[in-house]
CSV table of C-alpha atoms in Angstrom, one decimal:
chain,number,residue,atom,x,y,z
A,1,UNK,CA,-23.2,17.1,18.5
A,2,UNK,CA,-20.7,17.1,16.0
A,3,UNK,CA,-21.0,13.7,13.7
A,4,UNK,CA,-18.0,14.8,11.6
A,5,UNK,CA,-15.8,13.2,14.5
A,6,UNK,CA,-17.4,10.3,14.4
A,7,UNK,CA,-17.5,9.7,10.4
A,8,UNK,CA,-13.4,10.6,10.3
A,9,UNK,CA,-11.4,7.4,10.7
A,10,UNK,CA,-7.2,7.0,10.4
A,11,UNK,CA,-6.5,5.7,7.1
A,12,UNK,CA,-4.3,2.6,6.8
A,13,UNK,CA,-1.1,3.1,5.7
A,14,UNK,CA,1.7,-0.1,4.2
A,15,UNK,CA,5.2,-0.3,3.4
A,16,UNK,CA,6.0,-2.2,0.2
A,17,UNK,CA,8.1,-2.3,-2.8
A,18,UNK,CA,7.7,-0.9,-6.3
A,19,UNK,CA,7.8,-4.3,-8.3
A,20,UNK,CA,6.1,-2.1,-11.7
A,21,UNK,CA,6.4,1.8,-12.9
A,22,UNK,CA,5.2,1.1,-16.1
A,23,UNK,CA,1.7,3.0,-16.5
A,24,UNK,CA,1.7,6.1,-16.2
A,25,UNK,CA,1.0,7.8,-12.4
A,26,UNK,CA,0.2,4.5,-11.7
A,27,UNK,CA,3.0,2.1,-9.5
A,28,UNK,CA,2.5,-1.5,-8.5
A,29,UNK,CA,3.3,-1.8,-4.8
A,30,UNK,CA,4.3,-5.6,-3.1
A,31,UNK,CA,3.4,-5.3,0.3
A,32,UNK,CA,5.4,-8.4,2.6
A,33,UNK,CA,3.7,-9.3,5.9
A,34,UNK,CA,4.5,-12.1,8.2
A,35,UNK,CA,1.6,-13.8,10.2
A,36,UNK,CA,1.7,-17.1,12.4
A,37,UNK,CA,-0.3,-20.1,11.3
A,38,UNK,CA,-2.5,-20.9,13.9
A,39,UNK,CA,-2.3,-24.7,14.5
A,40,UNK,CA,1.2,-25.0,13.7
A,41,UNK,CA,2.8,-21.8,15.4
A,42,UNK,CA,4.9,-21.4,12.1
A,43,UNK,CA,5.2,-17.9,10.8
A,44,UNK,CA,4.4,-17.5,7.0
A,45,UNK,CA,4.9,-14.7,4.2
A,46,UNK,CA,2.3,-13.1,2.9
A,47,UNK,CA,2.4,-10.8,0.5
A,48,UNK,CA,-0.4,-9.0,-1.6
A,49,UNK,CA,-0.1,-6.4,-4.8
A,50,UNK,CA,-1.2,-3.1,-4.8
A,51,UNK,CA,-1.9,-0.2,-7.3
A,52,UNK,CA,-1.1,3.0,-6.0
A,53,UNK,CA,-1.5,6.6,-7.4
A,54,UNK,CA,1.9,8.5,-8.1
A,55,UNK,CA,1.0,12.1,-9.2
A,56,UNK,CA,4.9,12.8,-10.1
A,57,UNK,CA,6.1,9.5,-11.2
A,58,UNK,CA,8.8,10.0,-9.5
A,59,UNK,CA,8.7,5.9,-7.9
A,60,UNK,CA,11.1,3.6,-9.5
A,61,UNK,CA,11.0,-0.1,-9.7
A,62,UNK,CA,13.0,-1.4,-6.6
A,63,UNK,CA,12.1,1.7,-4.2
A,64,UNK,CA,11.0,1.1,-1.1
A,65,UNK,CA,7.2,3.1,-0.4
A,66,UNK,CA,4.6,4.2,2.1
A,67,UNK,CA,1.2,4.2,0.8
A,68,UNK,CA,-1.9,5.3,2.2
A,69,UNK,CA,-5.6,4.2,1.8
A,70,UNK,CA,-7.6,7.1,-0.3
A,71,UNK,CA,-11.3,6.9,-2.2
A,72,UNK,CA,-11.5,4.8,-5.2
A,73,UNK,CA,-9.2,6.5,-8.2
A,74,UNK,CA,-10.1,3.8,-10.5
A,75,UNK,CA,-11.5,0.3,-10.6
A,76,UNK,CA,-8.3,-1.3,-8.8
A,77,UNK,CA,-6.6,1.7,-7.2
A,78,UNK,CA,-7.2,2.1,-4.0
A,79,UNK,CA,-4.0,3.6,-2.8
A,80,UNK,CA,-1.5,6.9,-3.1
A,81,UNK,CA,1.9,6.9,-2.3
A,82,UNK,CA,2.6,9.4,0.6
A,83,UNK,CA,6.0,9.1,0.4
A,84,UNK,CA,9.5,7.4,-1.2
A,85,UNK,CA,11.2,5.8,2.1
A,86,UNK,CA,14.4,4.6,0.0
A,87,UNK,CA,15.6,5.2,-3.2
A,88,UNK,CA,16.7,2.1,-5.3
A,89,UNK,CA,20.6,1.5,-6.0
């Protein structure tokens, strides 16, 4: 039986946008969800930071970003960027 199957799971992947560029191959990612509360039906924003890896720096502030759960790169980052959905104006 192969157990490397089993150990393999999808990593979870967010939209958000760059809100901070300024370390180096390091961005600051907002990530903007919407969830209902549940006594009072109303939906509510959420929204959580994240530090994610970006090898080229090429992420500026304002751009919009996948990212995608990876092993630990540092104490808070978690996260790489897979890819720049839309460019800032």
């Amino acid at each position: 039986m192969d157990h490397n199957n089993q150990t393999q799971r999808r990593k979870k992947t967010l939209i958000g946008t760059v809100i901070s560029d300024k370390m180096d191959k390091t961005v600051t990612v907002l990530v903007e969800r919407l969830m209902q509360h549940s006594t009072y039906k109303k939906f509510i924003r959420k929204r959580k930071k994240f530090k994610a890896h970006d090898e080229q720096n090429a992420c500026r502030i304002g751009d919009k970003v996948l990212i995608v759960e990876s092993r630990p790169l540092s104490k808070e980052k978690h996260w790489r960027v897979r890819e720049i959905i839309e460019k800032a104006v």
